[in-house]
Amino acid sequence: MAELVNVAVDAMGGDNAPVQVVKGAVDAVNADKRVKVFLVGREPVLQEELRQYTFDASRLEVVHAGEVIDTGEPPVMAIRKKKDSSIVKGMYLVKESTCDAFVSAGSTGAVLVGGQVIVGRIKGVERPPLAPVIPNINGVSLLLDCGANVDARPGQLVQFAKMGSIYMEHVIGVKNPKVGLVNIGVEEEKGNALTKETYPMLQACPEIHFIGNVEARDIPFGVADVLVCEAFAGNIVLKMLEGVSDALVKKIKGGMMENLRSKIGAMLVKPALKRTLKGFSTEEYGGAPLLGLNGLVVKTHGSSKAVEIKNSILQCIAFKEQNINEKIKEQIVLGD
Amino acid sequence: MAELVNVAVDAMGGDNAPVQVVKGAVDAVNADKRVKVFLVGREPVLQEELRQYTFDASRLEVVHAGEVIDTGEPPVMAIRKKKDSSIVKGMYLVKESTCDAFVSAGSTGAVLVGGQVIVGRIKGVERPPLAPVIPNINGVSLLLDCGANVDARPGQLVQFAKMGSIYMEHVIGVKNPKVGLVNIGVEEEKGNALTKETYPMLQACPEIHFIGNVEARDIPFGVADVLVCEAFAGNIVLKMLEGVSDALVKKIKGGMMENLRSKIGAMLVKPALKRTLKGFSTEEYGGAPLLGLNGLVVKTHGSSKAVEIKNSILQCIAFKEQNINEKIKEQIVLGD
């Protein structure tokens, strides 16, 4: 039998913890024999929760952590002080090589800080980008960086492009992924100081398939598989995507309830519409990896339900089996 | 009778010129007796086009311009070389005080450059922002800057906030408009170097109603009336709004055509949906003003039809009658 993929899971993180996290962990263990989950959190609560499920107990272990880091806490302080929190303990399982990966739906800030401070960067990686998969009209793209460290340098954006291409190809399965630089125009000379300096560096990069600048207008149409930008811009792209989708769906639902005729129409159109909108979602792709660390750290939405938790755990299999970090090391160390 | 509001209109700019531009100009003249339009472009073509309409000829004049600036042309060069273009001639009508305003659906770059170089900035205004009105779930917000000059300084963002507030209150009609700083988190300490430095300056500004940082996620829900950011971020907000709306509407239309049941539903729901989506559009508000110039320059969408042209012309009335530029001068000169 091949080696197990050991995944630590923050059982206390997110709006639906621990109920949905525990369910997602059980579902993952039952879905794939290659996975072993270490559920990190308050042991009595977790054992009680686990009692209702059937699963292979040799592949689901509870690791006690008495503290919880709240989303409102200043991340640096929380990581430093709460040594017995589920995030800190889960991160240490990765650092000490007990686990290959750590999955959390908890505080983004704490996960970003913990990833860098506890798990640590791969030698040569200047800044580990948070890389969510975002939906487009034909599939998905990887958007990086969406982390907390803004004002990146051109060389860091080049590293994002390399790491993003490796992840997109070997974990998401897009061959020779197209890399686009998020910008305010498609011409090479467009943009701010950062994009102008980054463009020729990406162009000179043999390891990636750079297609040039990408305007935000074209992102939802799937013009590129890997979208490179610094985190301030990435955050706006990600949050506008979420906000506009939610606002528009709300508006459309309201419009459908306008009168009797539209209500009957809405009833008839609902199942097809539900399928369509499901296609404009990313829950099946799992969470956002924090790339370039000595191990894998995955941040899933705070609102994650069992299905996202399950898929976030399962994505760790491809990450390990495809030796993503070895590939990153080769390209970052050789390429730089 | 009150003084006429004289508006120069670029009859050759945009995808639907001159047909839709001429129609929009005629509609504006017929809609409001306070307006006189100067249609700038190839006289024979325009006279031919005008022949089909009835209007008060004393309030619609054709000004001949033999050249056209294409959207693909480098703007600075185009403005310098094409002295007989509709954009350059229209701008000069404002500079020489023949007209109060200039409206164009042509090259954004040329309009931005021409506005600064020909019409010129109000003394004290460091950078004239392009300020489109964007839809939100409850109404509209003003987003500035969306121009071509990125990497703005904090003091410039403060000027954007002041000018945007004046425009929103006196032209769009929102009393005491809420000003938000576009950022990646709501806490004061969040963001990049620019937003961190700008935040306390906006807070210390008695002329505006500053509500703090605004996350992109909340923009489509109308959390602020005036959204302040530098142009790179503004461009991403604007273009994501357009792109996600278009992609989602396309996706939903596709979903509705999935099967017979959904097709019947779509037929029933269509009129209500159309009204709803019309509410998520800004054509009735006219184009985006370039604020802080010695006169008004309005850039409308390249795809503008007659209705947007008409409304872009009519918005110039409030701009003049409310003495927007006097108000800007007072706040910029006194405030700085």
XYZ file of C-alpha atoms in Angstrom:
672
model
C 0.000 0.000 0.000
C 1.189 3.488 -0.802
C 1.991 5.898 1.969
C -1.003 7.674 3.549
C -1.569 11.382 2.988
C -1.817 12.813 6.491
C -3.998 15.906 6.781
C -4.419 17.953 9.947
C -7.812 19.650 10.046
C -8.750 22.647 12.186
C -11.929 21.266 13.740
C -12.682 24.554 15.518
C -12.327 26.980 12.586
C -15.112 28.575 10.546
C -18.757 29.472 11.024
C -19.908 25.857 10.971
C -17.315 24.290 13.266
C -17.158 21.734 14.636
C -20.286 20.052 13.193
C -19.628 20.554 9.466
C -15.863 20.188 9.811
C -16.199 16.833 11.538
C -18.694 15.667 8.928
C -16.386 16.802 6.119
C -13.452 14.978 7.696
C -15.454 11.753 8.011
C -16.681 12.104 4.429
C -13.106 12.551 3.196
C -11.872 9.493 5.090
C -14.750 7.449 3.690
C -14.262 8.819 0.167
C -10.572 7.989 -0.254
C -8.470 5.287 1.404
C -5.273 7.269 0.809
C -6.237 9.883 3.402
C -5.709 9.985 7.134
C -7.209 12.954 9.005
C -5.976 14.439 12.278
C -8.901 16.404 13.698
C -7.446 19.153 15.871
C -9.679 20.704 18.527
C -11.437 20.115 21.839
C -11.306 16.360 22.218
C -14.507 15.740 24.237
C -16.575 17.803 21.807
C -15.056 16.103 18.788
C -15.402 12.573 20.163
C -19.041 13.279 20.963
C -19.589 14.589 17.436
C -17.801 11.616 15.856
C -20.007 9.106 17.679
C -22.774 9.406 15.077
C -20.550 8.376 12.142
C -19.087 5.145 10.792
C -15.514 5.318 9.504
C -12.174 3.554 9.526
C -10.870 4.626 12.951
C -7.270 3.890 11.943
C -7.493 6.845 9.534
C -9.172 9.420 11.746
C -7.406 10.590 14.867
C -8.359 13.355 17.296
C -5.595 15.671 18.501
C -6.607 17.747 21.483
C -6.250 21.537 21.361
C -7.894 23.474 24.160
C -7.877 26.957 22.633
C -9.553 28.592 19.639
C -8.317 31.625 17.684
C -11.231 33.892 16.811
C -11.418 35.638 13.429
C -11.372 39.034 15.137
C -8.064 38.506 16.970
C -4.882 40.226 15.765
C -3.218 37.277 13.976
C 0.430 37.748 14.959
C -0.417 37.997 18.650
C -2.866 35.084 18.465
C -0.296 32.752 16.868
C 2.316 33.769 19.428
C 0.128 33.454 22.528
C -2.340 30.648 21.834
C 0.054 27.710 21.718
C -2.784 25.320 22.497
C -5.068 26.546 19.719
C -6.237 24.279 16.902
C -4.430 26.427 14.297
C -1.065 26.461 16.082
C -1.245 22.751 16.955
C -2.317 21.813 13.431
C 0.520 23.848 11.934
C 3.038 22.127 14.215
C 1.825 18.731 12.995
C 2.953 19.856 9.529
C 6.178 21.440 10.714
C 7.155 18.254 12.557
C 6.265 16.179 9.481
C 3.549 14.203 11.254
C 1.199 15.670 8.658
C 1.632 16.634 5.013
C -1.004 19.332 5.089
C -3.206 21.502 7.281
C -6.736 22.594 6.367
C -8.554 25.422 8.158
C -11.756 27.406 7.723
C -10.683 29.672 10.593
C -9.084 33.132 10.780
C -7.415 33.928 7.432
C -4.923 36.197 9.124
C -3.882 33.545 11.652
C -3.565 30.906 8.918
C -1.374 33.232 6.820
C 0.823 34.185 9.767
C 1.018 30.633 11.113
C 1.906 29.284 7.689
C 4.887 31.589 7.427
C 5.996 31.562 11.059
C 5.366 27.933 12.039
C 5.352 25.856 8.837
C 7.903 28.150 7.183
C 8.756 29.052 3.600
C 10.558 26.877 1.091
C 14.111 28.230 0.773
C 14.118 30.792 -2.039
C 10.406 31.578 -1.909
C 10.168 35.247 -0.998
C 6.488 35.394 -0.188
C 3.947 32.550 -0.047
C 0.831 33.579 -1.990
C -2.714 32.633 -1.026
C -4.167 31.199 -4.225
C -7.929 30.682 -4.368
C -9.545 28.971 -7.306
C -12.181 31.290 -8.775
C -15.017 30.362 -11.132
C -15.281 31.582 -14.680
C -17.857 30.992 -17.354
C -16.011 27.930 -18.689
C -14.322 26.517 -15.599
C -11.906 27.925 -13.050
C -8.816 30.094 -12.750
C -6.214 30.344 -10.007
C -5.868 33.865 -8.599
C -2.697 34.744 -6.740
C -1.874 36.557 -4.513
C -4.977 37.141 -2.378
C -3.108 37.150 0.906
C -2.518 39.855 3.445
C 0.875 41.083 2.243
C 0.306 43.864 -0.245
C 2.786 45.959 -2.262
C 4.653 42.979 -3.731
C 7.790 43.295 -5.875
C 8.096 42.156 -9.521
C 10.303 39.167 -8.643
C 7.649 37.958 -6.229
C 4.994 38.129 -8.943
C 7.223 35.978 -11.152
C 7.421 33.411 -8.361
C 3.619 33.526 -8.035
C 3.346 32.791 -11.769
C 5.645 29.772 -11.497
C 4.041 28.307 -8.386
C 0.549 28.972 -9.707
C 1.332 27.228 -12.998
C 2.629 24.139 -11.193
C -0.451 23.991 -8.949
C -2.895 24.556 -11.801
C -1.305 21.888 -13.964
C -0.716 19.149 -11.411
C -3.476 19.631 -8.848
C -6.333 21.160 -10.853
C -5.315 19.359 -14.047
C -5.037 22.149 -16.634
C -2.269 21.307 -19.109
C 0.159 24.124 -19.921
C -1.907 26.730 -18.078
C -2.157 30.228 -19.562
C -0.695 32.871 -17.249
C -2.110 36.404 -17.367
C -0.922 39.518 -15.543
C -3.928 41.374 -14.099
C -3.750 44.892 -15.488
C -5.799 47.896 -16.611
C -5.136 47.383 -20.314
C -3.806 44.658 -22.575
C -0.896 46.579 -24.119
C 2.546 45.884 -22.626
C 3.121 49.520 -21.621
C -0.132 49.773 -19.633
C -0.430 49.702 -15.889
C 1.380 50.825 -12.760
C 5.080 50.686 -11.913
C 4.722 47.109 -10.655
C 3.018 45.639 -13.722
C 5.255 47.512 -16.162
C 8.338 46.055 -14.521
C 6.830 42.585 -14.139
C 5.633 42.181 -17.738
C 9.036 41.678 -19.421
C 10.175 39.424 -16.571
C 7.195 37.123 -17.115
C 7.798 37.239 -20.840
C 11.393 36.111 -20.304
C 10.316 33.164 -18.155
C 10.631 29.853 -20.079
C 8.857 27.730 -17.436
C 5.462 29.382 -17.867
C 2.988 30.030 -20.682
C 2.616 33.815 -20.383
C -0.174 35.291 -22.509
C 0.280 38.944 -21.509
C -1.875 41.426 -19.641
C -5.422 40.528 -18.705
C -8.145 43.105 -18.051
C -10.483 42.489 -15.129
C -13.371 42.647 -17.608
C -12.203 39.348 -19.147
C -11.429 37.436 -15.946
C -14.983 36.038 -15.495
C -14.837 34.804 -19.091
C -11.840 32.601 -18.301
C -9.250 34.346 -20.460
C -6.382 32.957 -18.324
C -5.883 29.903 -16.093
C -3.425 31.564 -13.724
C -4.035 35.218 -12.798
C -1.034 36.979 -11.313
C -1.274 40.168 -9.248
C -0.251 41.595 -5.910
C -2.592 40.977 -3.014
C -4.413 44.348 -2.952
C -5.546 43.886 -6.552
C -6.182 40.163 -5.993
C -8.391 40.899 -3.033
C -10.468 43.335 -5.093
C -10.847 40.824 -7.944
C -11.931 38.080 -5.529
C -14.286 40.223 -3.471
C -15.880 41.909 -6.478
C -16.515 38.478 -7.972
C -18.274 37.368 -4.795
C -20.088 40.652 -4.232
C -21.395 41.152 -7.756
C -22.512 37.511 -8.018
C -24.377 37.687 -4.722
C -25.926 41.088 -5.438
C -27.051 40.071 -8.908
C -28.519 36.744 -7.806
C -30.369 38.566 -4.999
C -31.646 41.145 -7.485
C -32.749 38.465 -9.948
C -34.522 36.460 -7.247
C -36.323 39.630 -6.211
C -37.313 40.322 -9.811
C -38.731 36.833 -10.146
C -41.049 37.396 -7.190
C -42.471 40.567 -8.742
C -45.856 39.223 -9.856
C -47.839 36.009 -10.314
C -46.624 35.430 -13.853
C -42.982 35.785 -12.863
C -43.499 33.593 -9.795
C -44.827 30.728 -11.896
C -41.937 31.239 -14.323
C -39.470 31.194 -11.444
C -40.838 27.864 -10.240
C -40.327 26.326 -13.652
C -36.887 27.801 -14.244
C -35.517 27.153 -10.758
C -33.986 23.650 -11.135
C -32.104 24.582 -14.317
C -30.963 27.856 -12.784
C -29.717 26.113 -9.675
C -27.584 23.766 -11.785
C -26.236 26.728 -13.752
C -25.261 28.729 -10.702
C -23.655 25.643 -9.179
C -21.400 25.689 -12.236
C -20.338 29.196 -11.209
C -19.037 28.032 -7.841
C -15.798 26.477 -6.630
C -16.797 24.283 -3.711
C -15.730 21.139 -5.551
C -12.179 22.444 -5.891
C -11.549 22.742 -2.181
C -9.884 25.664 -0.486
C -7.139 28.136 -1.346
C -3.599 26.793 -0.944
C -0.931 28.933 0.621
C 1.863 28.071 -1.807
C 5.608 27.909 -1.217
C 5.595 26.529 2.330
C 7.380 23.462 3.729
C 4.144 21.514 3.574
C 0.684 22.436 2.388
C -1.622 24.858 4.145
C -5.150 25.201 2.772
C -7.532 27.986 3.755
C -11.194 27.289 3.030
C -14.046 29.768 3.261
C -15.194 30.669 6.748
C -18.679 29.616 5.670
C -17.493 26.184 4.466
C -19.850 23.256 4.873
C -18.873 19.585 4.946
C -18.508 19.347 1.163
C -15.840 22.097 0.986
C -14.014 20.626 3.981
C -14.051 17.202 2.349
C -12.762 18.536 -0.964
C -10.125 20.667 0.742
C -8.831 17.505 2.416
C -8.939 15.491 -0.802
C -7.008 18.137 -2.764
C -4.056 17.433 -0.464
C -3.697 13.986 -2.078
C -2.788 15.375 -5.503
C -0.572 17.971 -3.864
C 1.478 15.271 -2.160
C 1.405 12.609 -4.865
C 2.365 15.105 -7.567
C 5.292 16.320 -5.455
C 4.195 19.925 -5.875
C 6.714 21.261 -3.397
C 9.578 19.395 -5.095
C 8.521 20.970 -8.388
C 8.342 24.415 -6.762
C 11.807 23.956 -5.276
C 13.254 22.994 -8.662
C 11.778 26.005 -10.427
C 12.378 28.584 -7.725
C 15.906 27.485 -6.901
C 16.976 26.750 -10.473
C 15.005 29.549 -12.052
C 16.145 32.379 -9.810
C -34.790 83.222 -19.957
C -31.812 81.731 -18.183
C -28.527 81.329 -19.955
C -28.259 78.261 -22.214
C -26.049 75.336 -21.251
C -23.779 74.875 -24.243
C -22.580 71.324 -24.776
C -20.068 70.261 -27.424
C -20.645 66.662 -28.499
C -18.102 64.428 -30.244
C -20.273 63.237 -33.117
C -17.576 60.865 -34.422
C -16.711 59.029 -31.171
C -17.859 55.580 -30.097
C -19.021 52.380 -31.766
C -22.353 53.849 -32.837
C -21.203 57.191 -34.213
C -22.453 59.219 -35.853
C -25.982 57.720 -36.069
C -26.701 57.206 -32.357
C -24.757 60.296 -31.288
C -26.753 62.541 -33.608
C -29.998 60.975 -32.418
C -28.971 61.431 -28.771
C -28.100 65.086 -29.416
C -31.467 65.739 -31.071
C -33.274 63.954 -28.238
C -31.439 66.076 -25.659
C -32.297 69.323 -27.468
C -35.935 68.262 -27.687
C -36.014 67.095 -24.061
C -34.755 70.282 -22.412
C -34.960 73.877 -23.597
C -31.979 74.865 -21.469
C -29.558 72.931 -23.690
C -27.742 73.945 -26.848
C -25.659 71.258 -28.572
C -22.608 71.813 -30.785
C -22.223 68.621 -32.820
C -18.537 68.317 -33.718
C -17.584 66.139 -36.686
C -17.713 65.822 -40.461
C -20.260 68.423 -41.457
C -21.698 66.818 -44.627
C -22.272 63.507 -42.845
C -23.864 65.194 -39.845
C -26.124 67.474 -41.887
C -27.293 64.447 -43.858
C -27.989 62.558 -40.651
C -29.822 65.533 -39.095
C -32.186 65.856 -42.055
C -34.506 63.131 -40.708
C -35.152 64.911 -37.394
C -37.277 67.840 -36.217
C -35.682 70.147 -33.638
C -35.146 73.774 -32.685
C -32.302 74.653 -35.061
C -31.253 77.617 -32.909
C -30.131 75.087 -30.266
C -28.283 72.582 -32.440
C -25.239 73.708 -34.375
C -22.780 71.656 -36.417
C -19.070 72.424 -36.015
C -16.942 70.879 -38.725
C -13.991 68.649 -37.776
C -12.363 66.688 -40.576
C -10.395 64.166 -38.540
C -11.274 61.334 -36.169
C -9.104 59.921 -33.354
C -9.371 56.139 -33.260
C -9.485 54.264 -29.958
C -6.294 52.419 -30.840
C -4.160 55.542 -31.330
C -1.592 56.577 -28.702
C -3.547 59.393 -26.993
C -0.824 61.965 -26.387
C 0.330 61.840 -29.997
C -3.244 61.872 -31.316
C -4.168 64.991 -29.320
C -0.984 66.733 -30.433
C -1.219 65.876 -34.148
C -4.912 65.732 -34.994
C -5.815 69.389 -34.515
C -8.832 68.970 -36.769
C -10.278 65.990 -34.895
C -13.690 66.057 -33.224
C -12.124 65.552 -29.794
C -9.543 68.342 -30.092
C -12.053 70.766 -31.633
C -14.707 69.941 -29.043
C -12.219 70.462 -26.212
C -11.220 73.843 -27.636
C -14.877 74.922 -27.634
C -14.760 74.415 -23.849
C -11.356 75.972 -23.383
C -12.464 79.099 -25.279
C -15.679 79.230 -23.220
C -17.936 78.813 -26.240
C -19.158 75.669 -24.510
C -19.624 74.686 -20.880
C -19.054 71.001 -21.453
C -17.806 68.378 -23.884
C -19.297 64.884 -24.225
C -17.514 62.042 -26.017
C -17.973 58.299 -26.478
C -14.598 58.155 -28.235
C -11.091 57.134 -27.145
C -10.879 57.258 -23.331
C -7.173 57.945 -23.475
C -7.585 60.884 -25.849
C -10.416 62.330 -23.754
C -8.313 62.079 -20.587
C -5.252 63.619 -22.219
C -7.243 66.307 -24.035
C -9.086 67.198 -20.846
C -5.833 67.875 -19.024
C -3.845 69.377 -21.879
C -6.487 71.435 -23.687
C -9.270 72.184 -21.184
C -6.818 72.274 -18.278
C -7.060 71.691 -14.552
C -8.648 73.972 -11.987
C -5.809 75.655 -10.073
C -5.010 73.490 -7.048
C -6.417 70.263 -8.452
C -3.481 67.881 -8.702
C -5.106 65.203 -10.816
C -8.560 65.196 -12.458
C -10.254 61.867 -11.711
C -12.537 60.035 -14.124
C -15.628 59.301 -12.065
C -18.137 56.815 -13.477
C -21.439 56.204 -11.770
C -21.743 52.474 -11.009
C -24.893 50.540 -10.142
C -25.499 48.898 -6.807
C -28.398 46.900 -5.489
C -30.156 50.004 -4.137
C -29.080 52.740 -6.527
C -25.722 54.059 -7.662
C -22.295 55.016 -6.347
C -19.618 57.286 -7.783
C -16.278 55.516 -8.271
C -13.165 57.633 -8.563
C -10.518 57.471 -9.930
C -10.970 55.196 -12.961
C -8.665 57.195 -15.204
C -5.358 56.333 -16.771
C -3.047 57.828 -14.142
C -2.254 55.151 -11.599
C -0.112 55.258 -8.426
C -1.862 58.302 -6.936
C -0.739 60.004 -3.718
C -2.819 60.309 -0.522
C -3.472 64.033 -1.028
C -4.896 63.301 -4.443
C -7.284 60.721 -2.988
C -8.490 63.357 -0.523
C -9.201 65.680 -3.452
C -11.092 62.846 -5.187
C -13.225 62.432 -2.055
C -14.070 66.150 -1.959
C -14.847 66.475 -5.665
C -16.799 63.218 -5.698
C -18.917 64.321 -2.749
C -19.786 67.610 -4.450
C -20.736 65.847 -7.685
C -22.763 63.143 -5.942
C -24.699 65.648 -3.863
C -25.409 68.337 -6.446
C -25.584 66.447 -9.747
C -26.799 62.960 -8.768
C -28.801 64.306 -5.822
C -27.583 62.243 -2.849
C -27.624 64.389 0.291
C -24.524 64.209 2.503
C -23.019 61.311 0.507
C -21.157 58.601 2.408
C -17.503 58.403 1.359
C -15.714 55.029 1.561
C -12.045 54.241 0.958
C -11.778 51.078 -1.171
C -9.614 48.678 0.807
C -8.945 45.013 1.594
C -10.384 45.152 5.102
C -12.547 47.482 7.153
C -10.109 48.102 10.013
C -8.157 51.382 9.871
C -4.767 49.647 9.846
C -5.610 47.424 6.850
C -4.373 47.950 3.319
C -1.337 49.136 1.404
C 0.918 52.115 2.041
C -1.441 54.403 0.110
C -4.651 53.519 1.953
C -2.970 53.519 5.361
C -1.720 57.044 4.783
C -4.973 58.235 3.222
C -7.327 56.968 5.946
C -6.472 59.501 8.701
C -6.403 62.319 6.146
C -9.961 61.504 5.065
C -10.975 61.195 8.689
C -9.627 64.679 9.372
C -11.578 66.191 6.479
C -14.586 68.202 7.722
C -16.091 68.747 4.249
C -16.929 65.087 3.647
C -18.905 62.342 5.367
C -16.188 59.668 5.650
C -17.454 56.247 6.763
C -14.113 54.402 6.710
C -12.735 51.545 4.639
C -15.009 49.676 2.269
C -14.344 46.125 1.106
C -14.961 45.320 -2.560
C -17.391 42.625 -1.404
C -19.778 45.339 -0.161
C -19.537 47.738 -3.111
C -22.360 46.097 -5.127
C -24.577 46.346 -2.046
C -24.248 50.132 -2.013
C -22.351 50.532 1.250
C -20.978 53.932 0.150
C -22.101 56.696 -2.223
C -18.613 57.872 -3.125
C -15.893 55.230 -3.521
C -12.363 56.581 -3.384
C -9.338 54.714 -4.758
C -6.417 55.170 -7.117
C -7.057 54.357 -10.751
C -5.547 50.857 -10.887
C -7.891 49.649 -8.158
C -10.780 51.688 -9.586
C -10.326 50.121 -12.979
C -10.452 46.619 -11.473
C -13.619 47.451 -9.512
C -15.309 48.869 -12.616
C -14.234 46.129 -14.985
C -15.027 43.293 -12.568
C -18.486 44.763 -12.091
C -19.052 44.761 -15.848
C -17.412 41.395 -16.451
C -19.123 39.465 -13.667
C -22.536 40.955 -14.528
C -22.171 40.043 -18.188
C -20.793 36.570 -17.504
C -23.490 35.763 -14.977
C -26.344 37.037 -17.143
C -24.965 34.983 -20.044
C -24.697 31.918 -17.819
C -28.232 32.391 -16.482
C -29.683 32.853 -19.958
C -27.932 29.640 -21.006
C -29.330 27.816 -17.982
C -32.842 28.958 -18.813
C -32.604 27.400 -22.264
C -31.623 24.013 -20.820
C -34.920 22.171 -21.323
C -38.573 22.682 -22.224
C -39.663 23.320 -18.645
C -36.999 25.978 -18.105
C -37.757 27.561 -21.497
C -41.419 28.028 -20.587
C -40.363 29.406 -17.208
C -37.952 31.784 -18.918
C -40.733 33.136 -21.130
C -42.866 33.899 -18.095
C -40.095 35.395 -16.010
C -38.498 37.466 -18.781
C -40.401 40.789 -18.491
C -39.845 41.009 -14.724
C -36.206 40.024 -15.111
C -35.653 42.638 -17.769
C -37.009 45.354 -15.493
C -34.800 44.092 -12.651
C -31.622 44.082 -14.706
C -32.441 47.538 -16.035
C -32.324 48.643 -12.404
C -28.739 47.355 -12.306
C -27.592 49.684 -15.068
C -26.461 53.280 -15.221
C -27.516 54.495 -18.663
C -29.963 56.981 -17.185
C -27.167 58.701 -15.263
C -25.164 59.654 -18.311
C -21.415 59.299 -18.653
C -18.418 59.611 -16.371
C -17.311 63.163 -15.624
C -13.641 64.061 -15.610
C -13.679 66.233 -12.501
C -11.508 69.201 -11.621
C -11.163 70.737 -15.079
C -11.915 74.293 -16.234
C -15.182 73.128 -17.699
C -16.869 69.767 -17.788
C -15.668 66.804 -19.829
C -17.889 63.728 -19.864
C -16.765 60.338 -21.150
C -19.566 57.947 -22.049
C -19.210 54.264 -22.882
C -17.811 53.456 -26.324
C -20.932 51.367 -26.882
C -23.297 54.236 -25.974
C -26.594 54.450 -27.775
C -28.759 57.570 -28.157
C -30.187 57.304 -24.628
C -26.755 57.474 -22.936
C -25.678 60.323 -25.221
C -28.858 62.217 -24.395
C -28.447 61.702 -20.651
C -24.762 62.601 -20.793
C -25.735 65.902 -22.390
C -28.540 66.541 -19.902
C -26.272 65.907 -16.877
C -24.279 68.960 -17.965
C -27.248 71.162 -16.996
C -27.052 70.314 -13.306
C -23.266 70.575 -13.454
C -23.489 74.148 -14.695
C -26.544 75.311 -12.790
C -25.224 73.916 -9.501
C -21.898 75.690 -10.047
C -19.994 72.465 -9.424
C -16.664 73.935 -10.449
C -17.124 76.925 -8.157
C -17.812 74.544 -5.301
C -14.736 72.481 -6.187
C -12.584 75.607 -6.288
C -13.811 76.682 -2.860
C -13.067 73.312 -1.265
C -9.784 72.606 -2.987
C -8.330 76.073 -2.552
C -9.679 76.667 0.944
C -9.303 73.063 2.107
C -5.686 72.462 1.129
